[in-house]
PDB file of C-alpha atoms and ligand atoms in Angstrom:
ATOM      1  CA  MET A 201      32.275  35.003  13.984  1.00  0.00           C
ATOM      2  CA  ARG A 202      35.202  32.456  13.728  1.00  0.00           C
ATOM      3  CA  GLN A 203      37.365  35.218  14.977  1.00  0.00           C
ATOM      4  CA  THR A 204      35.080  36.275  17.777  1.00  0.00           C
ATOM      5  CA  VAL A 205      34.884  32.751  19.067  1.00  0.00           C
ATOM      6  CA  LEU A 206      38.665  31.967  19.475  1.00  0.00           C
ATOM      7  CA  SER A 207      39.276  35.549  21.168  1.00  0.00           C
ATOM      8  CA  HIS A 208      37.122  34.317  23.708  1.00  0.00           C
ATOM      9  CA  LEU A 209      39.076  30.858  23.840  1.00  0.00           C
ATOM     10  CA  PRO A 210      42.057  30.201  26.244  1.00  0.00           C
ATOM     11  CA  THR A 211      45.259  30.767  24.464  1.00  0.00           C
ATOM     12  CA  ASP A 212      45.864  27.326  25.053  1.00  0.00           C
ATOM     13  CA  PHE A 213      42.320  25.706  24.294  1.00  0.00           C
ATOM     14  CA  ALA A 214      43.288  22.122  22.269  1.00  0.00           C
ATOM     15  CA  TRP A 215      40.254  22.235  19.945  1.00  0.00           C
ATOM     16  CA  ALA A 216      40.966  26.169  18.573  1.00  0.00           C
ATOM     17  CA  ASP A 217      42.349  24.762  14.903  1.00  0.00           C
ATOM     18  CA  ARG A 218      39.720  22.513  14.496  1.00  0.00           C
ATOM     19  CA  LEU A 219      36.539  25.344  14.790  1.00  0.00           C
ATOM     20  CA  LEU A 220      34.859  25.439  11.559  1.00  0.00           C
ATOM     21  CA  PHE A 221      32.097  28.456  10.902  1.00  0.00           C
ATOM     22  CA  TYR A 222      29.735  28.566   8.056  1.00  0.00           C
ATOM     23  CA  PRO A 223      27.222  31.029   7.522  1.00  0.00           C
ATOM     24  CA  CYS A 224      24.239  28.640   6.518  1.00  0.00           C
ATOM     25  CA  VAL A 225      24.202  25.055   6.793  1.00  0.00           C
ATOM     26  CA  ASP A 226      21.773  22.281   5.673  1.00  0.00           C
ATOM     27  CA  SER A 227      22.448  21.212   9.405  1.00  0.00           C
ATOM     28  CA  THR A 228      25.705  20.984  11.433  1.00  0.00           C
ATOM     29  CA  ASN A 229      24.912  17.510  12.393  1.00  0.00           C
ATOM     30  CA  THR A 230      24.573  16.606   9.085  1.00  0.00           C
ATOM     31  CA  LEU A 231      27.683  18.596   8.104  1.00  0.00           C
ATOM     32  CA  ALA A 232      29.556  17.247  10.676  1.00  0.00           C
ATOM     33  CA  LYS A 233      28.825  13.292  10.335  1.00  0.00           C
ATOM     34  CA  GLN A 234      30.019  13.632   6.407  1.00  0.00           C
ATOM     35  CA  LEU A 235      33.662  15.284   8.239  1.00  0.00           C
ATOM     36  CA  ALA A 236      33.465  12.272  10.857  1.00  0.00           C
ATOM     37  CA  ALA A 237      33.466   9.692   8.318  1.00  0.00           C
ATOM     38  CA  GLN A 238      36.170  11.871   5.654  1.00  0.00           C
ATOM     39  CA  GLY A 239      38.219  11.495   9.338  1.00  0.00           C
ATOM     40  CA  ALA A 240      38.318  14.690  10.960  1.00  0.00           C
ATOM     41  CA  PRO A 241      39.546  14.785  14.242  1.00  0.00           C
ATOM     42  CA  HIS A 242      38.307  14.685  17.681  1.00  0.00           C
ATOM     43  CA  GLY A 243      37.003  18.049  18.810  1.00  0.00           C
ATOM     44  CA  THR A 244      36.256  19.314  15.427  1.00  0.00           C
ATOM     45  CA  ALA A 245      33.422  21.882  15.762  1.00  0.00           C
ATOM     46  CA  VAL A 246      30.705  23.054  13.238  1.00  0.00           C
ATOM     47  CA  LEU A 247      29.118  26.422  14.033  1.00  0.00           C
ATOM     48  CA  ALA A 248      26.508  27.998  11.583  1.00  0.00           C
ATOM     49  CA  ASP A 249      24.847  30.981  11.775  1.00  0.00           C
ATOM     50  CA  ARG A 250      21.932  29.606  10.040  1.00  0.00           C
ATOM     51  CA  GLN A 251      20.826  25.824   9.534  1.00  0.00           C
ATOM     52  CA  THR A 252      18.108  25.533   6.788  1.00  0.00           C
ATOM     53  CA  GLY A 253      17.186  21.980   8.050  1.00  0.00           C
ATOM     54  CA  GLY A 254      18.278  21.591  11.773  1.00  0.00           C
ATOM     55  CA  ARG A 255      16.923  18.427  12.997  1.00  0.00           C
ATOM     56  CA  GLY A 256      16.008  17.261  16.497  1.00  0.00           C
ATOM     57  CA  ARG A 257      15.121  13.976  17.877  1.00  0.00           C
ATOM     58  CA  MET A 258      12.445  11.886  16.588  1.00  0.00           C
ATOM     59  CA  GLY A 259      12.639  13.197  13.269  1.00  0.00           C
ATOM     60  CA  ARG A 260      11.322  16.950  14.365  1.00  0.00           C
ATOM     61  CA  SER A 261      12.908  20.197  13.002  1.00  0.00           C
ATOM     62  CA  PHE A 262      15.198  22.855  15.020  1.00  0.00           C
ATOM     63  CA  TYR A 263      13.788  26.309  14.033  1.00  0.00           C
ATOM     64  CA  SER A 264      16.858  27.705  12.768  1.00  0.00           C
ATOM     65  CA  PRO A 265      16.849  31.657  11.765  1.00  0.00           C
ATOM     66  CA  GLN A 266      19.936  33.902  10.790  1.00  0.00           C
ATOM     67  CA  GLY A 267      22.156  35.294  13.771  1.00  0.00           C
ATOM     68  CA  GLN A 268      19.531  34.569  16.592  1.00  0.00           C
ATOM     69  CA  GLY A 269      20.805  31.089  18.168  1.00  0.00           C
ATOM     70  CA  ILE A 270      23.590  28.811  18.421  1.00  0.00           C
ATOM     71  CA  TYR A 271      23.894  25.740  16.050  1.00  0.00           C
ATOM     72  CA  LEU A 272      26.929  24.075  17.099  1.00  0.00           C
ATOM     73  CA  SER A 273      27.919  20.227  16.270  1.00  0.00           C
ATOM     74  CA  VAL A 274      31.145  18.847  17.417  1.00  0.00           C
ATOM     75  CA  ILE A 275      32.827  15.399  16.597  1.00  0.00           C
ATOM     76  CA  LEU A 276      34.277  13.278  19.518  1.00  0.00           C
ATOM     77  CA  ARG A 277      35.996  10.190  19.403  1.00  0.00           C
ATOM     78  CA  PRO A 278      36.306   9.014  22.629  1.00  0.00           C
ATOM     79  CA  ASP A 279      37.706   5.301  23.039  1.00  0.00           C
ATOM     80  CA  CYS A 280      34.851   3.308  24.231  1.00  0.00           C
ATOM     81  CA  PRO A 281      32.324   0.658  23.456  1.00  0.00           C
ATOM     82  CA  ALA A 282      28.918   2.379  22.599  1.00  0.00           C
ATOM     83  CA  THR A 283      27.482   0.500  25.578  1.00  0.00           C
ATOM     84  CA  ALA A 284      29.854   3.268  27.633  1.00  0.00           C
ATOM     85  CA  LEU A 285      27.907   6.169  26.494  1.00  0.00           C
ATOM     86  CA  MET A 286      24.427   5.972  27.524  1.00  0.00           C
ATOM     87  CA  HIS A 287      24.524   8.824  28.680  1.00  0.00           C
ATOM     88  CA  LEU A 288      26.301  10.805  26.423  1.00  0.00           C
ATOM     89  CA  THR A 289      23.224  13.166  25.634  1.00  0.00           C
ATOM     90  CA  CYS A 290      22.761  14.373  29.525  1.00  0.00           C
ATOM     91  CA  ALA A 291      26.794  14.845  29.960  1.00  0.00           C
ATOM     92  CA  ALA A 292      26.112  17.322  27.190  1.00  0.00           C
ATOM     93  CA  GLY A 293      23.191  18.716  28.636  1.00  0.00           C
ATOM     94  CA  VAL A 294      25.188  19.365  31.884  1.00  0.00           C
ATOM     95  CA  ALA A 295      28.067  20.640  29.557  1.00  0.00           C
ATOM     96  CA  THR A 296      25.652  23.223  27.716  1.00  0.00           C
ATOM     97  CA  CYS A 297      24.101  24.453  31.334  1.00  0.00           C
ATOM     98  CA  ASN A 298      27.391  24.316  32.038  1.00  0.00           C
ATOM     99  CA  ALA A 299      28.354  26.884  29.553  1.00  0.00           C
ATOM    100  CA  THR A 300      24.785  28.798  29.292  1.00  0.00           C
ATOM    101  CA  GLU A 301      25.421  29.688  33.359  1.00  0.00           C
ATOM    102  CA  ALA A 302      29.133  30.928  32.319  1.00  0.00           C
ATOM    103  CA  ALA A 303      28.220  32.852  29.467  1.00  0.00           C
ATOM    104  CA  CYS A 304      24.715  34.272  30.514  1.00  0.00           C
ATOM    105  CA  GLY A 305      23.875  33.911  34.144  1.00  0.00           C
ATOM    106  CA  LEU A 306      21.280  31.910  33.576  1.00  0.00           C
ATOM    107  CA  ARG A 307      21.373  28.112  34.217  1.00  0.00           C
ATOM    108  CA  PRO A 308      18.889  25.913  32.181  1.00  0.00           C
ATOM    109  CA  GLY A 309      16.572  23.280  33.496  1.00  0.00           C
ATOM    110  CA  ILE A 310      17.038  19.982  31.358  1.00  0.00           C
ATOM    111  CA  LYS A 311      13.357  18.612  30.398  1.00  0.00           C
ATOM    112  CA  TRP A 312      14.524  14.702  29.876  1.00  0.00           C
ATOM    113  CA  THR A 313      16.095  13.891  28.097  1.00  0.00           C
ATOM    114  CA  ASN A 314      17.655  16.226  26.156  1.00  0.00           C
ATOM    115  CA  ASP A 315      15.104  19.554  25.995  1.00  0.00           C
ATOM    116  CA  LEU A 316      17.065  22.928  27.912  1.00  0.00           C
ATOM    117  CA  VAL A 317      13.912  25.260  29.203  1.00  0.00           C
ATOM    118  CA  TYR A 318      13.449  27.727  31.408  1.00  0.00           C
ATOM    119  CA  GLY A 319      10.113  27.640  33.252  1.00  0.00           C
ATOM    120  CA  LYS A 320       7.580  25.890  30.752  1.00  0.00           C
ATOM    121  CA  GLN A 321       9.610  26.847  27.491  1.00  0.00           C
ATOM    122  CA  LYS A 322      11.952  25.412  25.578  1.00  0.00           C
ATOM    123  CA  LEU A 323      15.153  27.302  25.362  1.00  0.00           C
ATOM    124  CA  GLY A 324      17.154  24.658  23.331  1.00  0.00           C
ATOM    125  CA  GLY A 325      18.005  21.215  22.556  1.00  0.00           C
ATOM    126  CA  ILE A 326      20.941  18.776  21.948  1.00  0.00           C
ATOM    127  CA  LEU A 327      20.889  16.082  19.162  1.00  0.00           C
ATOM    128  CA  THR A 328      23.602  13.190  19.759  1.00  0.00           C
ATOM    129  CA  GLU A 329      24.192  10.535  16.859  1.00  0.00           C
ATOM    130  CA  LEU A 330      26.570   7.952  17.357  1.00  0.00           C
ATOM    131  CA  SER A 331      28.778   5.701  14.573  1.00  0.00           C
ATOM    132  CA  VAL A 332      29.343   2.266  16.082  1.00  0.00           C
ATOM    133  CA  ASP A 333      32.391  -0.155  14.390  1.00  0.00           C
ATOM    134  CA  SER A 334      31.604  -4.035  13.857  1.00  0.00           C
ATOM    135  CA  SER A 335      33.263  -4.264  17.105  1.00  0.00           C
ATOM    136  CA  GLY A 336      30.894  -2.064  18.854  1.00  0.00           C
ATOM    137  CA  ASN A 337      33.587   0.312  20.135  1.00  0.00           C
ATOM    138  CA  VAL A 338      32.384   4.183  19.485  1.00  0.00           C
ATOM    139  CA  ALA A 339      33.800   5.142  15.475  1.00  0.00           C
ATOM    140  CA  TYR A 340      32.758   8.760  15.901  1.00  0.00           C
ATOM    141  CA  ALA A 341      30.045  10.732  18.135  1.00  0.00           C
ATOM    142  CA  ILE A 342      27.942  13.762  16.892  1.00  0.00           C
ATOM    143  CA  VAL A 343      27.089  16.107  19.939  1.00  0.00           C
ATOM    144  CA  GLY A 344      24.698  18.744  18.091  1.00  0.00           C
ATOM    145  CA  ILE A 345      23.526  21.955  20.411  1.00  0.00           C
ATOM    146  CA  GLY A 346      21.084  24.224  19.487  1.00  0.00           C
ATOM    147  CA  LEU A 347      20.409  27.219  21.421  1.00  0.00           C
ATOM    148  CA  ASN A 348      17.917  30.493  20.649  1.00  0.00           C
ATOM    149  CA  CYS A 349      19.921  33.520  22.029  1.00  0.00           C
ATOM    150  CA  SER A 350      17.969  36.763  20.558  1.00  0.00           C
ATOM    151  CA  GLN A 351      14.402  35.304  19.000  1.00  0.00           C
ATOM    152  CA  ARG A 352      11.523  38.022  20.717  1.00  0.00           C
ATOM    153  CA  GLN A 353       8.483  35.790  21.541  1.00  0.00           C
ATOM    154  CA  LYS A 354       6.865  37.371  18.608  1.00  0.00           C
ATOM    155  CA  ASP A 355       9.268  36.101  16.070  1.00  0.00           C
ATOM    156  CA  PHE A 356       9.135  32.553  17.130  1.00  0.00           C
ATOM    157  CA  PRO A 357       6.584  30.463  14.226  1.00  0.00           C
ATOM    158  CA  PRO A 358       3.052  29.955  15.656  1.00  0.00           C
ATOM    159  CA  GLU A 359       3.170  26.584  16.453  1.00  0.00           C
ATOM    160  CA  LEU A 360       6.637  27.556  18.838  1.00  0.00           C
ATOM    161  CA  SER A 361       5.680  31.027  20.329  1.00  0.00           C
ATOM    162  CA  ARG A 362       3.758  29.214  23.170  1.00  0.00           C
ATOM    163  CA  ILE A 363       6.290  26.535  23.648  1.00  0.00           C
ATOM    164  CA  ALA A 364       9.520  28.066  22.771  1.00  0.00           C
ATOM    165  CA  THR A 365      11.745  31.110  24.084  1.00  0.00           C
ATOM    166  CA  SER A 366      15.393  32.224  24.065  1.00  0.00           C
ATOM    167  CA  LEU A 367      17.807  33.116  26.238  1.00  0.00           C
ATOM    168  CA  GLY A 368      17.170  37.079  25.708  1.00  0.00           C
ATOM    169  CA  ALA A 369      14.061  36.744  26.010  1.00  0.00           C
ATOM    170  CA  VAL A 370      14.341  35.742  29.793  1.00  0.00           C
ATOM    171  CA  THR A 371      17.433  37.475  30.919  1.00  0.00           C
ATOM    172  CA  GLY A 372      16.384  40.729  29.451  1.00  0.00           C
ATOM    173  CA  LYS A 373      19.947  41.286  27.912  1.00  0.00           C
ATOM    174  CA  ALA A 374      21.546  40.968  25.034  1.00  0.00           C
ATOM    175  CA  VAL A 375      23.201  37.533  24.542  1.00  0.00           C
ATOM    176  CA  ASP A 376      26.968  37.345  23.002  1.00  0.00           C
ATOM    177  CA  ARG A 377      26.464  34.149  21.216  1.00  0.00           C
ATOM    178  CA  SER A 378      30.204  34.293  20.663  1.00  0.00           C
ATOM    179  CA  ARG A 379      31.206  34.455  23.949  1.00  0.00           C
ATOM    180  CA  LEU A 380      28.207  31.008  24.632  1.00  0.00           C
ATOM    181  CA  ALA A 381      29.425  29.499  21.889  1.00  0.00           C
ATOM    182  CA  ALA A 382      33.245  29.613  23.189  1.00  0.00           C
ATOM    183  CA  ALA A 383      31.544  28.360  26.648  1.00  0.00           C
ATOM    184  CA  LEU A 384      30.322  25.378  25.019  1.00  0.00           C
ATOM    185  CA  LEU A 385      33.440  24.526  23.204  1.00  0.00           C
ATOM    186  CA  VAL A 386      35.372  24.399  26.359  1.00  0.00           C
ATOM    187  CA  ALA A 387      32.183  23.183  28.485  1.00  0.00           C
ATOM    188  CA  LEU A 388      32.385  19.945  26.167  1.00  0.00           C
ATOM    189  CA  GLU A 389      36.379  19.706  26.414  1.00  0.00           C
ATOM    190  CA  GLU A 390      35.880  19.635  29.496  1.00  0.00           C
ATOM    191  CA  ILE A 391      33.441  16.802  29.576  1.00  0.00           C
ATOM    192  CA  SER A 392      34.311  14.574  27.121  1.00  0.00           C
ATOM    193  CA  ARG A 393      37.578  14.104  28.961  1.00  0.00           C
ATOM    194  CA  SER A 394      35.930  11.886  31.738  1.00  0.00           C
ATOM    195  CA  LEU A 395      33.220  10.594  29.669  1.00  0.00           C
ATOM    196  CA  CYS A 396      34.250   6.899  29.706  1.00  0.00           C
ATOM    197  CA  ILE A 397      35.402   7.107  32.858  1.00  0.00           C
ATOM    198  CA  SER A 398      33.216   8.150  35.629  1.00  0.00           C
ATOM    199  CA  ARG A 399      29.950   8.667  34.817  1.00  0.00           C
ATOM    200  CA  LYS A 400      28.773   9.267  38.328  1.00  0.00           C
ATOM    201  CA  PRO A 401      30.021  13.003  38.967  1.00  0.00           C
ATOM    202  CA  LEU A 402      28.159  14.025  35.727  1.00  0.00           C
ATOM    203  CA  MET A 403      24.672  12.049  36.249  1.00  0.00           C
ATOM    204  CA  ASP A 404      24.594  13.668  39.929  1.00  0.00           C
ATOM    205  CA  ARG A 405      24.957  17.170  38.158  1.00  0.00           C
ATOM    206  CA  TYR A 406      21.982  15.993  35.302  1.00  0.00           C
ATOM    207  CA  ARG A 407      20.054  14.918  38.192  1.00  0.00           C
ATOM    208  CA  ALA A 408      20.550  17.865  40.131  1.00  0.00           C
ATOM    209  CA  ASP A 409      19.477  20.219  36.606  1.00  0.00           C
ATOM    210  CA  CYS A 410      16.693  17.601  35.396  1.00  0.00           C
ATOM    211  CA  ILE A 411      13.320  18.951  36.234  1.00  0.00           C
ATOM    212  CA  THR A 412      11.543  15.975  34.915  1.00  0.00           C
ATOM    213  CA  PRO A 413      11.491  13.669  38.557  1.00  0.00           C
ATOM    214  CA  GLY A 414       7.933  14.187  40.105  1.00  0.00           C
ATOM    215  CA  CYS A 415       6.284  14.943  37.182  1.00  0.00           C
ATOM    216  CA  GLU A 416       3.075  12.946  35.390  1.00  0.00           C
ATOM    217  CA  VAL A 417       4.225  11.983  32.429  1.00  0.00           C
ATOM    218  CA  SER A 418       2.998  10.664  28.778  1.00  0.00           C
ATOM    219  CA  ILE A 419       5.542   8.338  27.380  1.00  0.00           C
ATOM    220  CA  LEU A 420       4.761   8.202  23.803  1.00  0.00           C
ATOM    221  CA  THR A 421       5.851   5.821  21.071  1.00  0.00           C
ATOM    222  CA  ALA A 422       4.944   5.217  17.673  1.00  0.00           C
ATOM    223  CA  ASP A 423       1.769   4.165  18.281  1.00  0.00           C
ATOM    224  CA  THR A 424       1.347   3.971  22.153  1.00  0.00           C
ATOM    225  CA  VAL A 425       0.873   6.376  24.767  1.00  0.00           C
ATOM    226  CA  ARG A 426       0.942   5.539  28.290  1.00  0.00           C
ATOM    227  CA  HIS A 427       0.960   7.643  31.933  1.00  0.00           C
ATOM    228  CA  ALA A 428       3.480   7.751  34.460  1.00  0.00           C
ATOM    229  CA  THR A 429       5.122   9.714  37.235  1.00  0.00           C
ATOM    230  CA  ALA A 430       8.511  10.021  36.807  1.00  0.00           C
ATOM    231  CA  LEU A 431      10.537   9.425  39.344  1.00  0.00           C
ATOM    232  CA  ASP A 432      14.452   9.850  38.819  1.00  0.00           C
ATOM    233  CA  VAL A 433      17.204   9.370  36.007  1.00  0.00           C
ATOM    234  CA  ASP A 434      19.106   6.722  36.665  1.00  0.00           C
ATOM    235  CA  ASP A 435      23.190   6.193  35.710  1.00  0.00           C
ATOM    236  CA  GLU A 436      22.881   5.592  32.113  1.00  0.00           C
ATOM    237  CA  GLY A 437      20.341   8.277  31.414  1.00  0.00           C
ATOM    238  CA  ALA A 438      16.968   5.998  31.567  1.00  0.00           C
ATOM    239  CA  LEU A 439      14.220   7.496  33.075  1.00  0.00           C
ATOM    240  CA  LEU A 440      12.584   5.733  36.177  1.00  0.00           C
ATOM    241  CA  VAL A 441       9.238   5.998  35.966  1.00  0.00           C
ATOM    242  CA  ARG A 442       6.196   4.355  38.269  1.00  0.00           C
ATOM    243  CA  PHE A 443       3.042   3.414  36.381  1.00  0.00           C
ATOM    244  CA  ALA A 444      -0.634   3.431  38.091  1.00  0.00           C
ATOM    245  CA  ASP A 445      -0.656  -0.363  38.752  1.00  0.00           C
ATOM    246  CA  GLY A 446       2.180   0.265  40.623  1.00  0.00           C
ATOM    247  CA  HIS A 447       5.125  -1.143  38.833  1.00  0.00           C
ATOM    248  CA  THR A 448       8.157   0.747  37.446  1.00  0.00           C
ATOM    249  CA  GLU A 449      10.290   0.743  34.223  1.00  0.00           C
ATOM    250  CA  ALA A 450      13.543   2.247  33.214  1.00  0.00           C
ATOM    251  CA  ILE A 451      12.540   4.343  29.916  1.00  0.00           C
ATOM    252  CA  CYS A 452      15.138   4.820  27.315  1.00  0.00           C
ATOM    253  CA  ALA A 453      15.646   7.892  25.449  1.00  0.00           C
ATOM    254  CA  GLY A 454      15.909   6.141  22.243  1.00  0.00           C
ATOM    255  CA  GLU A 455      12.469   4.942  22.121  1.00  0.00           C
ATOM    256  CA  VAL A 456       9.978   7.324  23.698  1.00  0.00           C
ATOM    257  CA  SER A 457       8.973  11.145  23.941  1.00  0.00           C
ATOM    258  CA  ILE A 458       8.040  12.516  26.945  1.00  0.00           C
ATOM    259  CA  ARG A 459       5.356  14.844  27.453  1.00  0.00           C
ATOM    260  CA  GLY A 460       3.628  16.963  30.594  1.00  0.00           C
ATOM    261  CA  MET A 461       0.028  15.840  31.257  1.00  0.00           C
ATOM    262  CA  TYR A 462      -0.946  18.889  30.145  1.00  0.00           C
ATOM    263  CA  GLY A 463       1.404  20.229  27.183  1.00  0.00           C
ATOM    264  CA  TYR A 464       5.057  20.251  26.548  1.00  0.00           C
ATOM    265  CA  LEU A 465       6.173  20.369  30.165  1.00  0.00           C
TER     266      LEU A 465
HETATM  267  C1  BTN B 791      15.753  18.710  19.661  1.00  0.00           C
HETATM  268  O1  BTN B 791      14.815  19.460  20.127  1.00  0.00           O
HETATM  269  O2  BTN B 791      15.375  17.205  19.961  1.00  0.00           O
HETATM  270  C2  BTN B 791      17.043  18.913  19.774  1.00  0.00           C
HETATM  271  C3  BTN B 791      17.451  19.701  18.683  1.00  0.00           C
HETATM  272  C4  BTN B 791      19.135  19.969  18.276  1.00  0.00           C
HETATM  273  C5  BTN B 791      19.191  20.956  17.671  1.00  0.00           C
HETATM  274  C6  BTN B 791      20.785  21.434  16.890  1.00  0.00           C
HETATM  275  S1  BTN B 791      21.221  22.842  16.333  1.00  0.00           S
HETATM  276  C7  BTN B 791      22.774  21.735  15.956  1.00  0.00           C
HETATM  277  C8  BTN B 791      22.519  20.940  15.594  1.00  0.00           C
HETATM  278  N1  BTN B 791      22.077  20.520  14.317  1.00  0.00           N
HETATM  279  C9  BTN B 791      21.006  20.134  14.018  1.00  0.00           C
HETATM  280  O3  BTN B 791      20.743  19.779  12.819  1.00  0.00           O
HETATM  281  N2  BTN B 791      20.662  19.939  15.344  1.00  0.00           N
HETATM  282  C10 BTN B 791      21.514  19.760  16.365  1.00  0.00           C
END
């Protein structure tokens, strides 16, 4: 698969020699973190055909069967403090939408903060992880992207079959995973160049893709559930919500998960 992905990349693509492919790993994010800790350079990408321990936010798992999805993690080494990268997951979401549109002709929506959706179903997700040095600067960031590509509805385990779908199922066309993986690398490389410089244009695009504002949401922490109306997403990637008593809050993704009042969306 590595060679086919390379064949879809521009000939002068800066990260081409840093693409690693594995038939099966525990989690591409975990492996990318290990490689980054050993000094792997900016743009190192780990792509796998299958994950046995694919991970999502809040300790959830990400279903990663062989040959049916994209499981990709990229190491970024932006030269900035961690506080300047609050919007990293949003930026990765925009890159994923750009790449999916370019390779598959379909632009997913984004359920705040990190879920790629089509209609009321989940196509995939993003897991970003940061390592910060003692001065508060980013040592490295891992951007992990998982996309369901060729599953039919009946291929998902029962607990996912109502909330998950795949790009193939919604477009009715076979998904060229190599082409999509190449498009993701190109989109991530492009976005990584402006990550610490100009946040607003990226976040404007995120706001256009994000389907959560306007929805009634449940804000879940480990021991509380609060209900509110989602209003907007700010330039740091926080979700602005209004509670029934009229007060508003900016909700940061690290703390909570969002559910629609009546289900996943
Ligand atoms: C989520 O649903 O909360 C995010 C899912 C992210 C899954 C991707 S697949 C590639 C990378 N490796 C992982 O273990 N997770 C991410």
